[in-house]
PDB file of C-alpha atoms in Angstrom:
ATOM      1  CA  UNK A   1      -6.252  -2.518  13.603  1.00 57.00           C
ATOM      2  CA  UNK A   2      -6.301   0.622  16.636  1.00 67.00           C
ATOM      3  CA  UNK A   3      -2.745  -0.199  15.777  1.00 85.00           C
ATOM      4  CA  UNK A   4      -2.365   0.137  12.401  1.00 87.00           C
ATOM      5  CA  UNK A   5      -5.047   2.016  11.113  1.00 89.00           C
ATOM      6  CA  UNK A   6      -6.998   3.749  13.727  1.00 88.00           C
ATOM      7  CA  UNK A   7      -7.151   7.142  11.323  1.00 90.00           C
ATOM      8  CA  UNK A   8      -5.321   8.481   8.013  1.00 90.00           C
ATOM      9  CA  UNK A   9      -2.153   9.078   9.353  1.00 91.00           C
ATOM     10  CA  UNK A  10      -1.323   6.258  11.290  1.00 92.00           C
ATOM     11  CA  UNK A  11      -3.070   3.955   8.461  1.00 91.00           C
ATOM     12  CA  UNK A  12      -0.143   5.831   5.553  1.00 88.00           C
ATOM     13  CA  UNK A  13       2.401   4.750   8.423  1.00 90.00           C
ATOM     14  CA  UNK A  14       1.163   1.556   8.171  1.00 91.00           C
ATOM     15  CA  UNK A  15       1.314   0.800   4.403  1.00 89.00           C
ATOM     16  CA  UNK A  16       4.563   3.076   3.572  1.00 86.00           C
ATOM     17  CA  UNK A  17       6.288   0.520   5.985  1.00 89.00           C
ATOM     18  CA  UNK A  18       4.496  -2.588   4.731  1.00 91.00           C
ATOM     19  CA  UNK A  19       5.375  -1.243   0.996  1.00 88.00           C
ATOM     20  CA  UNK A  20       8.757  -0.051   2.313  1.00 86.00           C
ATOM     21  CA  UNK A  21       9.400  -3.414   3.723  1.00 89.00           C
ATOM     22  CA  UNK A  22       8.087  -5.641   0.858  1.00 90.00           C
ATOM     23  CA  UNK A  23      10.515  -3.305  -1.679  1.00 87.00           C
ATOM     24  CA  UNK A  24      13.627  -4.233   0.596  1.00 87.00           C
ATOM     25  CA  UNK A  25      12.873  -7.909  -0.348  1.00 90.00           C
ATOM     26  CA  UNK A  26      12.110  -7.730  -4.180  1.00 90.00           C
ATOM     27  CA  UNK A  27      13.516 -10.854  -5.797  1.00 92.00           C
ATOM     28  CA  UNK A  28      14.277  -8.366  -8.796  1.00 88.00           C
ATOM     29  CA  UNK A  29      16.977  -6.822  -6.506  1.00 83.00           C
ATOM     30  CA  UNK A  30      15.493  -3.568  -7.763  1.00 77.00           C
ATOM     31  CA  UNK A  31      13.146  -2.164  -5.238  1.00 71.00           C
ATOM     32  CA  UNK A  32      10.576   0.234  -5.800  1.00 71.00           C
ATOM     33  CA  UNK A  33      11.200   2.417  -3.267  1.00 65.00           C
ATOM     34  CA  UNK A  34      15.123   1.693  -3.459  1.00 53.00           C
ATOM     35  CA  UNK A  35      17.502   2.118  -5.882  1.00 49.00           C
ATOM     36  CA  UNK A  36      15.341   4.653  -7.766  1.00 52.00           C
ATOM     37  CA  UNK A  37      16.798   7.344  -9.611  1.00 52.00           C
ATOM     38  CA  UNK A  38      15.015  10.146  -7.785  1.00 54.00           C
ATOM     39  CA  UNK A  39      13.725   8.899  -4.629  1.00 54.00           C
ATOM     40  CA  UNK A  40      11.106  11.832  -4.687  1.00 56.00           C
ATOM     41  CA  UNK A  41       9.383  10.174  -7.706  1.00 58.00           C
ATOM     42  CA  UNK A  42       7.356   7.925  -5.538  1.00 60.00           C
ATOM     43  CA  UNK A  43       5.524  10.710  -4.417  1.00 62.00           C
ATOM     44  CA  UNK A  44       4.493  12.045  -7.989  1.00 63.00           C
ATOM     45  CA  UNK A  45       1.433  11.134  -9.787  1.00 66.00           C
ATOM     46  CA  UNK A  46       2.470   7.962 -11.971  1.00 65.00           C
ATOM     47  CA  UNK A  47       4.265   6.180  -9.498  1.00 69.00           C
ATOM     48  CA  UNK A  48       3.414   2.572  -9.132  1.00 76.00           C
ATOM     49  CA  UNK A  49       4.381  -0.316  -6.393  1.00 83.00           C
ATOM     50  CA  UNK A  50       6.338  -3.271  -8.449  1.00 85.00           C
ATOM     51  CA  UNK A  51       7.354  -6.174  -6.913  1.00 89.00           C
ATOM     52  CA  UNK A  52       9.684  -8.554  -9.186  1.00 90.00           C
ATOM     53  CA  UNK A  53       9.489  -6.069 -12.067  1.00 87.00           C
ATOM     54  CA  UNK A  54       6.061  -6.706 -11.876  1.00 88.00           C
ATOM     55  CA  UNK A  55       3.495  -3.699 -11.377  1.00 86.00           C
ATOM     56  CA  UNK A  56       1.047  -3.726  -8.737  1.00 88.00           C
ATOM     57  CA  UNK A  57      -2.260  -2.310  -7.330  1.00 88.00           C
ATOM     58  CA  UNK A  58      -2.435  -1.772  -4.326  1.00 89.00           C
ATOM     59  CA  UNK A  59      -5.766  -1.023  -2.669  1.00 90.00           C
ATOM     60  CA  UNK A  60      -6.002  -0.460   0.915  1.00 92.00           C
ATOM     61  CA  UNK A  61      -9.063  -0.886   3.199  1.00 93.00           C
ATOM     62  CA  UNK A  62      -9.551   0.776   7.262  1.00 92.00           C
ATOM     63  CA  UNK A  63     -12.432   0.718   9.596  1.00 91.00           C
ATOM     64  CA  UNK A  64     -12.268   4.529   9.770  1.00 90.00           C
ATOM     65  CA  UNK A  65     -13.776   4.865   6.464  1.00 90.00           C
ATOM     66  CA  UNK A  66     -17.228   5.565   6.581  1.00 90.00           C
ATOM     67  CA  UNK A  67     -20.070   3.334   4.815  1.00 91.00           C
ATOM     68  CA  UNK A  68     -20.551   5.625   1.868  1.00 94.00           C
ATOM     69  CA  UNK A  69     -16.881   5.143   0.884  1.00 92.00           C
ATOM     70  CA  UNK A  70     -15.468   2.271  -1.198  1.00 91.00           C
ATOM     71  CA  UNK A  71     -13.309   1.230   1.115  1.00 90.00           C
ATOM     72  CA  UNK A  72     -15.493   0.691   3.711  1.00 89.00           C
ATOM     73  CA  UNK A  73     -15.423  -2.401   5.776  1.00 89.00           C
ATOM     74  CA  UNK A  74     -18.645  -2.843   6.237  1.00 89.00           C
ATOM     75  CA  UNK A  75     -18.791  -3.567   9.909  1.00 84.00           C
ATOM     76  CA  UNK A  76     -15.145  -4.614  10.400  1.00 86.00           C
ATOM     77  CA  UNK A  77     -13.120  -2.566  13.457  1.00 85.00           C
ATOM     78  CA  UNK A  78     -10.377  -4.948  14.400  1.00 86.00           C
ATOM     79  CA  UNK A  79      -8.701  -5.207  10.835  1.00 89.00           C
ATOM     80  CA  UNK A  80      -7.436  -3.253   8.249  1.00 91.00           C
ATOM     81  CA  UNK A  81      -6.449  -4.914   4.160  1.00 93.00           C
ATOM     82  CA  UNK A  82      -3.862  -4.032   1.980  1.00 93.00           C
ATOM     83  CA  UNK A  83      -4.926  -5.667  -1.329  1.00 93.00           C
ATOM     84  CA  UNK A  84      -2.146  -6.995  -3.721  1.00 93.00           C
ATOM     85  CA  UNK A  85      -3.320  -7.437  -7.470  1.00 93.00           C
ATOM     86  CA  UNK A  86      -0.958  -7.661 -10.208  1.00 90.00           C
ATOM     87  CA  UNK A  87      -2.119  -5.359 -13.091  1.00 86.00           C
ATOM     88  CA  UNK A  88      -1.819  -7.968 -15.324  1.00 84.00           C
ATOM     89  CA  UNK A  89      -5.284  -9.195 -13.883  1.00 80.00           C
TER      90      UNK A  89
END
């Protein structure tokens, strides 16, 4: 996780290119980070991640939050978690 998530900016690096990457491949050919009207819009309060028209939370997890924090990992240094749930669920 050093890799990936070793503090806040690397750990946004991490899941704008798994997000990024995972958009590319959307079965629903549209994408959303691609093919958006504005581009800009992902940035804006509202946005959501949808994969196959289908919208997603995404909650992320890094051992660089500390133990009071809800995404702490209790314990865990060698892995950081980017949680998929449909919002369906």
């Amino acid at each position: 996780a050093p890799k990936y998530a070793n503090n806040l900016t690397t750990f946004c690096d991490t899941v704008r290119r798994v997000l990024t990457t995972l958009s590319k491949y959307d079965p629903s050919g549209r994408g959303c980070f691609h093919n958006l009207p504005d581009p800009e819009y992902v940035g804006n309060k509202g946005w959501h991640f949808t994969f196959n028209r289908n919208p997603i939370f995404v909650t992320t997890f890094a051992p660089f939050y500390p133990e009071n924090h809800s995404r702490y990992q209790f314990g865990i240094q060698d892995s950081c978690f980017i949680l998929f749930q449909p919002e369906l669920s």
